[in-house]
Tab-separated table of C-alpha atoms (C1' of nucleotides) in Angstrom:
chain	number	residue	atom	x	y	z
A	90	MET	CA	18.187	-24.328	-41.180
A	91	GLU	CA	15.129	-26.753	-41.471
A	92	GLY	CA	12.643	-26.477	-38.901
A	93	SER	CA	11.584	-29.509	-36.828
A	94	ALA	CA	8.474	-30.016	-38.913
A	95	PRO	CA	9.180	-32.718	-41.785
A	96	ARG	CA	9.060	-31.231	-45.142
A	97	ARG	CA	6.003	-32.355	-47.074
A	98	THR	CA	4.948	-32.327	-50.680
A	99	ARG	CA	1.858	-30.261	-51.921
A	100	ILE	CA	-0.183	-33.532	-52.047
A	101	GLN	CA	0.741	-34.621	-48.486
A	102	GLN	CA	-0.176	-31.217	-47.217
A	103	GLU	CA	-3.660	-31.315	-48.690
A	104	LYS	CA	-4.364	-34.836	-47.725
A	105	ARG	CA	-3.299	-34.356	-44.410
A	106	GLU	CA	-5.659	-31.370	-44.086
A	107	LEU	CA	-8.468	-33.686	-45.467
A	108	ILE	CA	-7.800	-36.280	-42.881
A	109	LEU	CA	-7.719	-33.727	-39.985
A	110	GLU	CA	-10.898	-32.326	-41.154
A	111	ALA	CA	-12.659	-35.745	-41.286
A	112	ALA	CA	-11.209	-36.854	-37.947
A	113	LEU	CA	-12.368	-33.695	-36.230
A	114	GLU	CA	-15.799	-34.599	-37.533
A	115	VAL	CA	-15.499	-38.258	-36.176
A	116	PHE	CA	-13.549	-37.737	-32.965
A	117	SER	CA	-15.770	-35.058	-31.854
A	118	ALA	CA	-19.036	-37.197	-32.478
A	119	ASN	CA	-17.594	-40.345	-30.967
A	120	GLY	CA	-14.625	-39.979	-28.856
A	121	PHE	CA	-11.196	-41.429	-29.424
A	122	ARG	CA	-11.867	-44.783	-28.551
A	123	GLY	CA	-15.564	-44.638	-30.270
A	124	SER	CA	-13.934	-43.754	-33.420
A	125	THR	CA	-12.419	-46.215	-35.949
A	126	ILE	CA	-9.711	-45.449	-38.643
A	127	ASP	CA	-12.181	-46.609	-41.200
A	128	GLN	CA	-14.828	-44.220	-39.956
A	129	ILE	CA	-12.288	-41.301	-40.612
A	130	ALA	CA	-10.775	-42.924	-43.894
A	131	GLU	CA	-14.261	-43.034	-45.224
A	132	ALA	CA	-15.186	-39.536	-44.309
A	133	ALA	CA	-11.898	-38.375	-45.957
A	134	GLY	CA	-12.646	-40.427	-49.045
A	135	MET	CA	-9.724	-42.699	-48.888
A	136	SER	CA	-8.929	-46.120	-47.972
A	137	LYS	CA	-7.690	-47.008	-44.568
A	138	PRO	CA	-3.968	-48.087	-45.640
A	139	ASN	CA	-3.941	-44.757	-47.655
A	140	LEU	CA	-4.817	-42.809	-44.481
A	141	LEU	CA	-2.130	-44.741	-42.347
A	142	TYR	CA	0.291	-43.761	-45.077
A	143	TYR	CA	-0.053	-39.971	-43.952
A	144	PHE	CA	-0.388	-40.551	-40.373
A	145	ARG	CA	1.225	-43.783	-39.126
A	146	ARG	CA	-1.277	-44.241	-35.948
A	147	LYS	CA	-4.486	-43.438	-34.924
A	148	GLU	CA	-3.117	-41.381	-31.941
A	149	ASP	CA	-1.125	-39.255	-34.368
A	150	ILE	CA	-4.064	-37.942	-35.768
A	151	HIS	CA	-5.743	-37.121	-32.326
A	152	GLU	CA	-2.407	-35.656	-31.309
A	153	THR	CA	-2.007	-33.281	-34.167
A	154	LEU	CA	-5.684	-32.294	-34.109
A	155	MET	CA	-5.312	-31.620	-30.279
A	156	GLN	CA	-2.272	-29.466	-30.628
A	157	ARG	CA	-3.646	-27.249	-33.609
A	158	LEU	CA	-6.938	-27.043	-31.571
A	159	LEU	CA	-5.434	-25.497	-28.397
A	160	ASP	CA	-3.827	-22.788	-30.192
A	161	THR	CA	-7.217	-21.376	-31.607
A	162	TRP	CA	-9.021	-22.372	-28.497
A	163	LEU	CA	-7.250	-20.155	-26.238
A	164	ALA	CA	-6.731	-17.158	-28.728
A	165	PRO	CA	-9.686	-15.378	-27.027
A	166	LEU	CA	-8.334	-15.466	-23.818
A	167	ARG	CA	-4.829	-14.231	-25.036
A	168	GLU	CA	-6.644	-11.293	-26.479
A	169	LEU	CA	-7.855	-10.145	-23.139
A	170	ASP	CA	-6.193	-7.096	-22.729
A	171	ASP	CA	-5.193	-4.594	-20.160
A	172	ILE	CA	-5.768	-1.619	-22.508
A	173	GLY	CA	-9.453	-1.214	-23.026
A	174	ASP	CA	-12.222	-0.640	-20.566
A	175	PRO	CA	-12.566	-3.692	-18.250
A	176	LEU	CA	-16.171	-4.288	-18.555
A	177	THR	CA	-16.116	-3.837	-22.307
A	178	GLU	CA	-13.109	-6.317	-22.392
A	179	LEU	CA	-14.965	-8.935	-20.390
A	180	ARG	CA	-17.869	-8.565	-22.444
A	181	SER	CA	-16.262	-8.998	-25.742
A	182	TYR	CA	-14.165	-11.824	-24.249
A	183	ILE	CA	-17.449	-13.579	-23.312
A	184	ARG	CA	-18.710	-12.805	-27.002
A	185	ARG	CA	-15.924	-14.167	-28.605
A	186	LYS	CA	-16.141	-17.448	-26.597
A	187	LEU	CA	-19.859	-17.836	-27.440
A	188	GLU	CA	-19.118	-17.136	-31.093
A	189	MET	CA	-16.344	-19.922	-30.892
A	190	ALA	CA	-18.922	-22.302	-29.381
A	191	ARG	CA	-21.375	-21.337	-32.247
A	192	ASP	CA	-18.930	-21.684	-35.126
A	193	PHE	CA	-16.487	-24.412	-33.909
A	194	PRO	CA	-18.721	-26.773	-31.856
A	195	ARG	CA	-16.776	-29.752	-32.935
A	196	GLU	CA	-13.388	-28.249	-31.598
A	197	SER	CA	-15.325	-27.590	-28.372
A	198	ARG	CA	-16.581	-31.098	-28.183
A	199	LEU	CA	-13.313	-32.664	-28.962
A	200	PHE	CA	-11.728	-30.776	-26.165
A	201	ALA	CA	-14.547	-31.369	-23.553
A	202	ASN	CA	-14.171	-35.292	-24.492
A	203	GLU	CA	-10.542	-35.193	-23.960
A	204	ILE	CA	-10.963	-33.391	-20.480
A	205	LEU	CA	-13.943	-35.517	-19.389
A	206	GLN	CA	-11.464	-38.464	-19.754
A	207	GLY	CA	-9.119	-36.949	-17.542
A	208	ALA	CA	-7.105	-35.136	-20.008
A	209	PRO	CA	-4.614	-38.190	-20.473
A	210	ARG	CA	-2.842	-36.524	-23.560
A	211	ILE	CA	-2.713	-32.895	-22.432
A	212	LYS	CA	-2.582	-32.861	-18.683
A	213	PRO	CA	1.017	-31.467	-19.048
A	214	MET	CA	-0.214	-28.521	-21.247
A	215	LEU	CA	-3.171	-27.841	-18.739
A	216	GLU	CA	-0.471	-27.682	-15.807
A	217	GLY	CA	1.956	-25.631	-17.707
A	218	GLU	CA	0.986	-23.413	-20.567
A	219	LEU	CA	-2.722	-23.129	-19.742
A	220	LYS	CA	-2.130	-22.356	-15.883
A	221	THR	CA	0.243	-19.795	-17.004
A	222	LEU	CA	-1.692	-18.069	-19.290
A	223	VAL	CA	-4.661	-18.012	-16.904
A	224	ASP	CA	-2.674	-16.776	-13.910
A	225	GLU	CA	-1.472	-14.032	-16.154
A	226	LYS	CA	-4.907	-13.162	-17.245
A	227	ALA	CA	-6.090	-13.358	-13.384
A	228	ALA	CA	-3.665	-10.857	-12.554
A	229	VAL	CA	-4.995	-8.597	-14.941
A	230	ILE	CA	-8.341	-8.966	-13.563
A	231	LYS	CA	-7.196	-8.504	-10.248
A	232	GLY	CA	-5.708	-5.301	-11.343
A	233	TRP	CA	-9.084	-4.056	-12.557
A	234	MET	CA	-10.583	-4.846	-9.178
A	235	ARG	CA	-7.895	-2.946	-7.252
A	236	ALA	CA	-8.711	-0.132	-9.471
A	237	GLY	CA	-12.503	-0.416	-8.728
A	238	LYS	CA	-13.505	-1.219	-12.286
A	239	ILE	CA	-15.125	-4.399	-11.452
A	240	VAL	CA	-16.496	-5.816	-8.486
A	241	ARG	CA	-14.028	-7.770	-6.059
A	242	THR	CA	-14.288	-11.603	-6.630
A	243	ASP	CA	-12.143	-14.693	-7.633
A	244	PRO	CA	-10.768	-14.116	-11.029
A	245	TRP	CA	-10.017	-17.745	-11.726
A	246	HIS	CA	-13.456	-18.784	-11.010
A	247	LEU	CA	-14.749	-15.838	-12.977
A	248	ILE	CA	-12.817	-17.386	-15.920
A	249	PHE	CA	-14.154	-20.850	-15.321
A	250	SER	CA	-17.577	-19.580	-15.197
A	251	ILE	CA	-17.226	-17.812	-18.696
A	252	TRP	CA	-15.629	-21.070	-19.992
A	253	ALA	CA	-18.628	-23.038	-18.559
A	254	THR	CA	-21.479	-21.098	-19.825
A	255	THR	CA	-20.162	-20.202	-23.276
A	256	GLN	CA	-18.880	-23.872	-24.164
A	257	HIS	CA	-22.168	-25.263	-22.817
A	258	TYR	CA	-23.735	-24.229	-25.969
A	259	ALA	CA	-21.647	-26.353	-28.028
A	260	ASP	CA	-20.917	-29.126	-25.596
A	261	PHE	CA	-24.568	-29.745	-24.432
A	262	ASP	CA	-26.116	-28.455	-27.645
A	263	VAL	CA	-28.389	-31.576	-27.956
A	264	GLN	CA	-29.758	-30.866	-24.478
A	265	VAL	CA	-29.975	-27.034	-25.100
A	266	ARG	CA	-31.998	-27.597	-28.297
A	267	ALA	CA	-34.156	-30.519	-26.714
A	268	VAL	CA	-35.320	-28.082	-23.866
A	269	LEU	CA	-35.881	-25.042	-26.039
A	270	GLY	CA	-37.941	-26.850	-28.350
A	271	ALA	CA	-38.405	-26.453	-32.003
A	272	ASP	CA	-39.433	-22.986	-31.918
A	273	ARG	CA	-36.830	-21.233	-29.812
A	274	GLY	CA	-33.941	-23.951	-30.612
A	275	GLY	CA	-33.322	-22.265	-33.880
A	276	ASN	CA	-30.493	-20.293	-34.668
A	277	GLY	CA	-31.700	-17.521	-32.451
A	278	ARG	CA	-30.684	-19.298	-29.337
A	279	PHE	CA	-27.010	-17.807	-29.575
A	280	GLU	CA	-28.444	-14.355	-29.616
A	281	ASP	CA	-30.683	-15.031	-26.841
A	282	ALA	CA	-27.786	-16.569	-25.001
A	283	ALA	CA	-25.378	-13.768	-25.767
A	284	ARG	CA	-28.237	-11.291	-24.486
A	285	PHE	CA	-28.597	-13.365	-21.355
A	286	LEU	CA	-24.892	-13.813	-20.584
A	287	GLU	CA	-24.189	-10.233	-20.799
A	288	GLN	CA	-26.847	-9.288	-18.367
A	289	LEU	CA	-25.895	-12.080	-15.952
A	290	PHE	CA	-22.295	-11.276	-15.861
A	291	LEU	CA	-22.820	-7.299	-15.663
A	292	ASP	CA	-25.598	-6.955	-13.272
A	293	GLY	CA	-26.565	-10.438	-11.818
A	294	LEU	CA	-30.055	-11.071	-11.022
A	295	LYS	CA	-30.879	-8.972	-8.047
A	296	PRO	CA	-33.216	-6.201	-8.908
A	297	LYS	CA	-31.734	-2.644	-8.293
A	298	GLY	CA	-32.287	-0.741	-5.211
B	172	MET	CA	-50.104	-57.549	-8.642
B	173	GLU	CA	-46.545	-57.800	-9.465
B	174	GLY	CA	-44.604	-54.729	-10.529
B	175	SER	CA	-42.958	-54.562	-13.860
B	176	ALA	CA	-39.548	-55.131	-12.134
B	177	PRO	CA	-38.684	-58.764	-12.009
B	178	ARG	CA	-38.421	-60.518	-8.530
B	179	ARG	CA	-34.818	-60.864	-7.612
B	180	THR	CA	-32.964	-62.875	-4.704
B	181	ARG	CA	-31.096	-60.830	-2.291
B	182	ILE	CA	-27.841	-62.094	-3.776
B	183	GLN	CA	-29.026	-60.792	-7.122
B	184	GLN	CA	-29.979	-57.491	-5.659
B	185	GLU	CA	-26.310	-57.042	-4.117
B	186	LYS	CA	-24.611	-58.351	-7.114
B	187	ARG	CA	-26.456	-55.954	-9.283
B	188	GLU	CA	-25.588	-53.207	-7.210
B	189	LEU	CA	-21.912	-54.001	-7.081
B	190	ILE	CA	-22.033	-54.170	-10.981
B	191	LEU	CA	-23.777	-50.978	-11.117
B	192	GLU	CA	-21.313	-49.067	-8.829
B	193	ALA	CA	-18.198	-50.554	-10.783
B	194	ALA	CA	-19.662	-49.619	-14.137
B	195	LEU	CA	-20.492	-46.020	-13.039
B	196	GLU	CA	-16.685	-45.873	-12.163
B	197	VAL	CA	-15.466	-47.163	-15.595
B	198	PHE	CA	-18.208	-45.674	-17.814
B	199	SER	CA	-17.933	-42.208	-16.399
B	200	ALA	CA	-14.032	-42.391	-16.663
B	201	ASN	CA	-13.847	-43.804	-20.433
B	202	GLY	CA	-17.367	-43.576	-21.884
B	203	PHE	CA	-19.622	-46.123	-22.977
B	204	ARG	CA	-17.607	-47.291	-26.064
B	205	GLY	CA	-14.325	-46.690	-24.375
B	206	SER	CA	-15.165	-49.078	-21.566
B	207	THR	CA	-15.115	-52.880	-21.797
B	208	ILE	CA	-17.129	-55.588	-19.934
B	209	ASP	CA	-13.849	-56.990	-18.704
B	210	GLN	CA	-13.013	-53.802	-16.820
B	211	ILE	CA	-16.488	-53.417	-15.296
B	212	ALA	CA	-16.198	-57.264	-14.136
B	213	GLU	CA	-12.771	-56.750	-12.618
B	214	ALA	CA	-13.712	-53.572	-10.910
B	215	ALA	CA	-16.821	-55.511	-9.469
B	216	GLY	CA	-14.613	-58.517	-8.620
B	217	MET	CA	-16.023	-61.056	-10.592
B	218	SER	CA	-15.654	-62.757	-13.979
B	219	LYS	CA	-17.099	-61.549	-17.308
B	220	PRO	CA	-19.484	-64.331	-17.880
B	221	ASN	CA	-20.744	-63.893	-14.153
B	222	LEU	CA	-21.374	-60.353	-14.770
B	223	LEU	CA	-23.503	-61.152	-17.889
B	224	TYR	CA	-25.600	-63.677	-15.744
B	225	TYR	CA	-26.694	-60.586	-14.019
B	226	PHE	CA	-26.909	-58.168	-16.925
B	227	ARG	CA	-27.413	-59.891	-20.486
B	228	ARG	CA	-25.729	-56.850	-22.444
B	229	LYS	CA	-23.537	-54.174	-21.874
B	230	GLU	CA	-26.114	-51.825	-22.894
B	231	ASP	CA	-28.583	-52.894	-20.145
B	232	ILE	CA	-25.837	-51.898	-17.394
B	233	HIS	CA	-25.670	-48.436	-19.099
B	234	GLU	CA	-29.444	-48.142	-19.532
B	235	THR	CA	-29.970	-49.158	-15.779
B	236	LEU	CA	-27.454	-46.605	-14.746
B	237	MET	CA	-28.967	-43.918	-16.844
B	238	GLN	CA	-32.384	-44.352	-15.431
B	239	ARG	CA	-31.354	-44.159	-11.974
B	240	LEU	CA	-29.092	-41.122	-12.783
B	241	LEU	CA	-31.742	-39.068	-14.173
B	242	ASP	CA	-34.282	-39.163	-11.061
B	243	THR	CA	-31.438	-38.005	-8.613
B	244	TRP	CA	-29.904	-35.594	-11.048
B	245	LEU	CA	-32.986	-33.478	-11.677
B	246	ALA	CA	-33.977	-33.774	-8.049
B	247	PRO	CA	-32.447	-30.334	-6.983
B	248	LEU	CA	-34.487	-28.661	-10.119
B	249	ARG	CA	-37.527	-30.345	-8.927
B	250	GLU	CA	-37.133	-28.890	-5.427
B	251	LEU	CA	-37.277	-25.648	-6.952
B	252	ASP	CA	-40.287	-23.869	-5.360
B	253	ASP	CA	-42.403	-20.966	-5.677
B	254	ILE	CA	-42.977	-20.920	-1.854
B	255	GLY	CA	-40.010	-19.211	-0.492
B	256	ASP	CA	-38.073	-16.116	-1.319
B	257	PRO	CA	-36.907	-15.983	-4.950
B	258	LEU	CA	-33.266	-15.073	-4.556
B	259	THR	CA	-33.233	-17.504	-1.771
B	260	GLU	CA	-34.597	-20.358	-3.768
B	261	LEU	CA	-32.224	-19.715	-6.382
B	262	ARG	CA	-29.363	-19.455	-4.413
B	263	SER	CA	-29.762	-22.746	-2.784
B	264	TYR	CA	-30.805	-24.334	-6.017
B	265	ILE	CA	-27.057	-23.223	-7.148
B	266	ARG	CA	-25.719	-24.483	-3.951
B	267	ARG	CA	-27.452	-27.823	-4.382
B	268	LYS	CA	-26.265	-28.413	-7.739
B	269	LEU	CA	-22.762	-27.530	-6.737
B	270	GLU	CA	-22.788	-30.148	-3.944
B	271	MET	CA	-24.073	-32.696	-6.507
B	272	ALA	CA	-20.815	-31.779	-8.593
B	273	ARG	CA	-18.827	-32.293	-5.640
B	274	ASP	CA	-20.383	-35.494	-4.028
B	275	PHE	CA	-21.310	-37.112	-7.297
B	276	PRO	CA	-18.862	-36.214	-9.993
B	277	ARG	CA	-18.964	-39.559	-11.655
B	278	GLU	CA	-22.581	-39.303	-12.067
B	279	SER	CA	-22.093	-35.821	-13.739
B	280	ARG	CA	-19.439	-37.000	-16.047
B	281	LEU	CA	-21.473	-40.112	-17.086
B	282	PHE	CA	-24.226	-37.663	-17.896
B	283	ALA	CA	-22.038	-35.363	-19.810
B	284	ASN	CA	-20.473	-38.150	-21.867
B	285	GLU	CA	-23.875	-39.060	-23.086
B	286	ILE	CA	-25.077	-35.683	-23.993
B	287	LEU	CA	-21.679	-34.976	-25.781
B	288	GLN	CA	-22.161	-38.175	-28.006
B	289	GLY	CA	-25.558	-36.510	-29.083
B	290	ALA	CA	-27.676	-38.213	-26.223
B	291	PRO	CA	-28.433	-41.393	-28.468
B	292	ARG	CA	-29.959	-43.198	-25.574
B	293	ILE	CA	-31.872	-40.363	-23.700
B	294	LYS	CA	-32.858	-37.998	-26.201
B	295	PRO	CA	-36.631	-38.771	-25.938
B	296	MET	CA	-36.502	-37.972	-22.267
B	297	LEU	CA	-34.689	-34.709	-22.933
B	298	GLU	CA	-37.365	-33.783	-25.208
B	299	GLY	CA	-40.125	-34.916	-22.980
B	300	GLU	CA	-39.678	-35.169	-19.374
B	301	LEU	CA	-36.742	-32.737	-19.068
B	302	LYS	CA	-38.268	-30.238	-21.263
B	303	THR	CA	-41.380	-30.420	-19.398
B	304	LEU	CA	-39.750	-29.817	-16.197
B	305	VAL	CA	-37.742	-27.223	-17.092
B	306	ASP	CA	-40.682	-25.436	-18.953
B	307	GLU	CA	-42.552	-25.683	-15.751
B	308	LYS	CA	-39.814	-24.073	-13.651
B	309	ALA	CA	-39.279	-21.430	-16.263
B	310	ALA	CA	-42.817	-20.421	-15.614
B	311	VAL	CA	-42.080	-20.242	-11.872
B	312	ILE	CA	-39.193	-18.069	-12.437
B	313	LYS	CA	-41.112	-15.853	-14.832
B	314	GLY	CA	-43.690	-15.039	-12.147
B	315	TRP	CA	-40.593	-13.979	-9.943
B	316	MET	CA	-39.630	-11.591	-12.651
B	317	ARG	CA	-43.304	-10.382	-13.172
B	318	ALA	CA	-43.485	-9.716	-9.306
B	319	GLY	CA	-40.208	-7.512	-9.466
B	320	LYS	CA	-38.451	-10.110	-7.344
B	321	ILE	CA	-35.690	-10.858	-9.780
B	322	VAL	CA	-34.390	-9.072	-12.754
B	323	ARG	CA	-36.217	-9.562	-15.946
B	324	THR	CA	-34.044	-12.080	-18.298
B	325	ASP	CA	-34.610	-15.481	-20.068
B	326	PRO	CA	-35.403	-18.182	-17.507
B	327	TRP	CA	-34.085	-21.043	-19.685
B	328	HIS	CA	-30.865	-19.566	-20.315
B	329	LEU	CA	-30.696	-18.779	-16.531
B	330	ILE	CA	-31.203	-22.442	-15.821
B	331	PHE	CA	-28.544	-23.470	-18.527
B	332	SER	CA	-26.125	-21.213	-16.927
B	333	ILE	CA	-26.581	-22.664	-13.420
B	334	TRP	CA	-26.192	-26.128	-14.921
B	335	ALA	CA	-22.996	-25.090	-16.902
B	336	THR	CA	-21.287	-23.356	-14.130
B	337	THR	CA	-22.038	-26.145	-11.272
B	338	GLN	CA	-21.411	-29.095	-13.429
B	339	HIS	CA	-18.251	-27.474	-14.737
B	340	TYR	CA	-16.782	-28.375	-11.264
B	341	ALA	CA	-17.381	-32.127	-11.922
B	342	ASP	CA	-16.963	-32.581	-15.745
B	343	PHE	CA	-13.760	-30.335	-16.127
B	344	ASP	CA	-12.425	-31.102	-12.575
B	345	VAL	CA	-8.870	-32.193	-14.151
B	346	GLN	CA	-8.769	-28.810	-16.007
B	347	VAL	CA	-9.989	-26.939	-12.913
B	348	ARG	CA	-7.423	-28.537	-10.494
B	349	ALA	CA	-4.446	-27.968	-13.060
B	350	VAL	CA	-5.283	-24.266	-13.355
B	351	LEU	CA	-5.800	-23.755	-9.878
B	352	GLY	CA	-2.540	-25.531	-8.792
B	353	ALA	CA	-1.650	-27.475	-5.902
B	354	ASP	CA	-2.242	-24.897	-3.218
B	355	ARG	CA	-5.656	-23.637	-4.372
B	356	GLY	CA	-6.839	-26.869	-6.090
B	357	GLY	CA	-7.626	-28.552	-2.896
B	358	ASN	CA	-10.956	-29.272	-1.248
B	359	GLY	CA	-11.328	-25.560	-0.584
B	360	ARG	CA	-12.230	-24.936	-4.533
B	361	PHE	CA	-15.862	-26.014	-3.921
B	362	GLU	CA	-16.328	-23.377	-1.192
B	363	ASP	CA	-14.542	-20.709	-3.338
B	364	ALA	CA	-16.700	-21.746	-6.258
B	365	ALA	CA	-19.783	-21.335	-4.243
B	366	ARG	CA	-18.940	-17.933	-2.864
B	367	PHE	CA	-18.134	-16.802	-6.492
B	368	LEU	CA	-21.273	-18.107	-7.965
B	369	GLU	CA	-23.421	-16.545	-5.342
B	370	GLN	CA	-21.900	-13.330	-5.892
B	371	LEU	CA	-21.972	-13.629	-9.627
B	372	PHE	CA	-25.687	-14.666	-9.978
B	373	LEU	CA	-27.001	-12.151	-7.460
B	374	ASP	CA	-24.919	-8.940	-8.232
B	375	GLY	CA	-22.697	-9.469	-11.357
B	376	LEU	CA	-19.547	-7.982	-12.023
B	377	LYS	CA	-20.239	-4.191	-12.477
B	378	PRO	CA	-19.585	-2.193	-9.365
B	379	LYS	CA	-22.626	-0.447	-7.553
B	380	GLY	CA	-22.886	3.133	-8.215
C	265	DC	C1'	11.409	-45.220	-72.802
C	266	DT	C1'	12.825	-45.922	-68.083
C	267	DA	C1'	14.299	-45.436	-63.511
C	268	DA	C1'	13.213	-43.341	-59.476
C	269	DC	C1'	10.021	-41.650	-56.398
C	270	DG	C1'	5.539	-40.921	-54.341
C	271	DT	C1'	0.918	-42.432	-53.730
C	272	DT	C1'	-2.867	-46.087	-53.303
C	273	DT	C1'	-5.008	-50.259	-52.457
C	274	DG	C1'	-5.996	-55.516	-51.575
C	275	DT	C1'	-4.843	-58.686	-48.301
C	276	DC	C1'	-3.732	-60.320	-44.137
C	277	DC	C1'	-2.934	-60.590	-39.185
C	278	DA	C1'	-2.897	-60.382	-34.185
C	279	DA	C1'	-5.331	-58.456	-30.468
C	280	DC	C1'	-9.586	-57.227	-28.374
C	281	DC	C1'	-14.281	-57.453	-27.611
C	282	DG	C1'	-19.047	-58.577	-26.815
C	283	DG	C1'	-21.548	-62.586	-25.929
C	284	DT	C1'	-22.613	-67.788	-25.908
C	285	DC	C1'	-22.614	-72.187	-23.403
C	286	DA	C1'	-22.036	-76.449	-21.082
C	287	DA	C1'	-20.384	-77.880	-17.095
C	288	DA	C1'	-18.809	-77.193	-12.287
C	289	DA	C1'	-19.270	-75.275	-7.969
C	290	DA	C1'	-22.230	-73.188	-4.443
C	291	DT	C1'	-26.597	-72.774	-2.180
C	292	DT	C1'	-31.268	-73.685	-1.260
C	293	DT	C1'	-35.117	-76.685	-0.706
C	294	DG	C1'	-37.323	-80.737	0.969
D	106	DC	C1'	-29.124	-86.731	3.258
D	107	DA	C1'	-30.336	-85.765	-1.772
D	108	DA	C1'	-32.685	-83.383	-5.404
D	109	DA	C1'	-33.286	-78.980	-7.390
D	110	DT	C1'	-31.913	-74.489	-8.117
D	111	DT	C1'	-28.991	-70.734	-8.438
D	112	DT	C1'	-24.327	-68.967	-9.120
D	113	DT	C1'	-19.758	-69.124	-11.077
D	114	DT	C1'	-16.452	-70.078	-14.452
D	115	DG	C1'	-13.309	-71.842	-18.371
D	116	DA	C1'	-13.171	-72.432	-22.965
D	117	DC	C1'	-14.682	-70.856	-27.232
D	118	DC	C1'	-16.719	-67.817	-31.122
D	119	DG	C1'	-17.597	-64.583	-34.749
D	120	DG	C1'	-16.983	-59.781	-35.826
D	121	DT	C1'	-14.260	-55.660	-35.408
D	122	DT	C1'	-10.122	-52.850	-35.141
D	123	DG	C1'	-5.511	-51.175	-35.252
D	124	DG	C1'	-1.874	-51.732	-38.052
D	125	DA	C1'	1.617	-54.275	-41.504
D	126	DC	C1'	3.138	-55.187	-45.943
D	127	DA	C1'	4.029	-55.817	-50.621
D	128	DA	C1'	2.623	-55.120	-54.696
D	129	DA	C1'	0.321	-52.011	-58.178
D	130	DC	C1'	-0.325	-47.623	-60.077
D	131	DG	C1'	0.760	-42.672	-61.193
D	132	DT	C1'	3.978	-39.131	-61.854
D	133	DT	C1'	8.164	-36.903	-62.920
D	134	DA	C1'	12.823	-36.324	-64.515
D	135	DG	C1'	16.656	-37.577	-67.340
DNA sequence: CTAACGTTTGTCCAACCGGTCAAAAATTTG
DNA sequence: CAAATTTTTGACCGGTTGGACAAACGTTAG
């Protein structure tokens, strides 16, 4: 039985990867409408008609890119598990998300761009798959709260705040680097951010006793 | 002595306002490159050449919009003051920022769009005016830390985290509403967010004792 | 070799888009 | 009123963009 994905030659596989890599670069920097097929083709080292041989429409590239993105993008949350110690679990979720902001900033920006424009292409997924996943994990977190392992609060907004604070370092990177300046804006900023976020989420700002 | 702003008739004032309002709507929803002069003109209820009579180029609209935005956008941070109680000051800064996300989501998205694309038009302002302001306020916060009023941590990343968590509710509004669902995604979400953020920033997640 | 198949490219097109321009319409001024 | 000035519009233009297409090129199998 053949899967739903069309069978492809080795060259097609490779060229499609090349195009997707180039498109990620271009789309994440300029947005969908701000990017041209020519730009992507040039970044992929081929002619425009050649690119259109592998992807019939500009939208197809974006769609493929978005589908792949979502899987890897939600992986850290999927890993959030009921097994270990709650605070440790949350701490490592934050760390994983921050690492993704550091290692895959283009993916983060591509996603941010899509949401900013009202998520025209992935709204169904947000209301379906994403909501289901978040509700599921919110239930896990609620369990931790009932068990007194973490403070009682709103699990959904907790997840939002983790997304916001970590993705900020990818999406608003220019601003972060501008404000930190040349000396503190180097690669150390992610370690500083990790330390800060750990402290914020665990203990907040109020001094003890 | 005449100011640097050109003198304008009453009609010019009004029409320019009309255009800027329409442009805010269109730009914040589609980004700069994703927006056309025709869209803005239609939203402002006038013809394209008529619009171009008031703003010679598309970029001029965006630039004017951006200049106005920045003043109001940074107002809450400017108000952060050394006078009152530190924790109260921070709490009301967070509240003000969240209110801006609620009341001016288009402005937030316009700004986010600009930063996401690498801030091509406002980078100098980020490295100049913004950095100066943030450094100044970071010094104030450091003073609070030295006085033991709030816990010792990185003031810059603290400010980033406040920006990120509050603006998230404007910039990622579609996602927030999708995940919360019809029942909890109503107007109450901002109050829920306010309660959550207050708790997070003050006490963190670790249970007492 | 050659037929079949997969890949690449030059050329072209229609739609769109930012911006111009001259002339008409409306408004203000005297 | 009429002249002067401001505002509005239809028509147009050059450049860009997404995409089509047929022909050329390369590769592989018989």
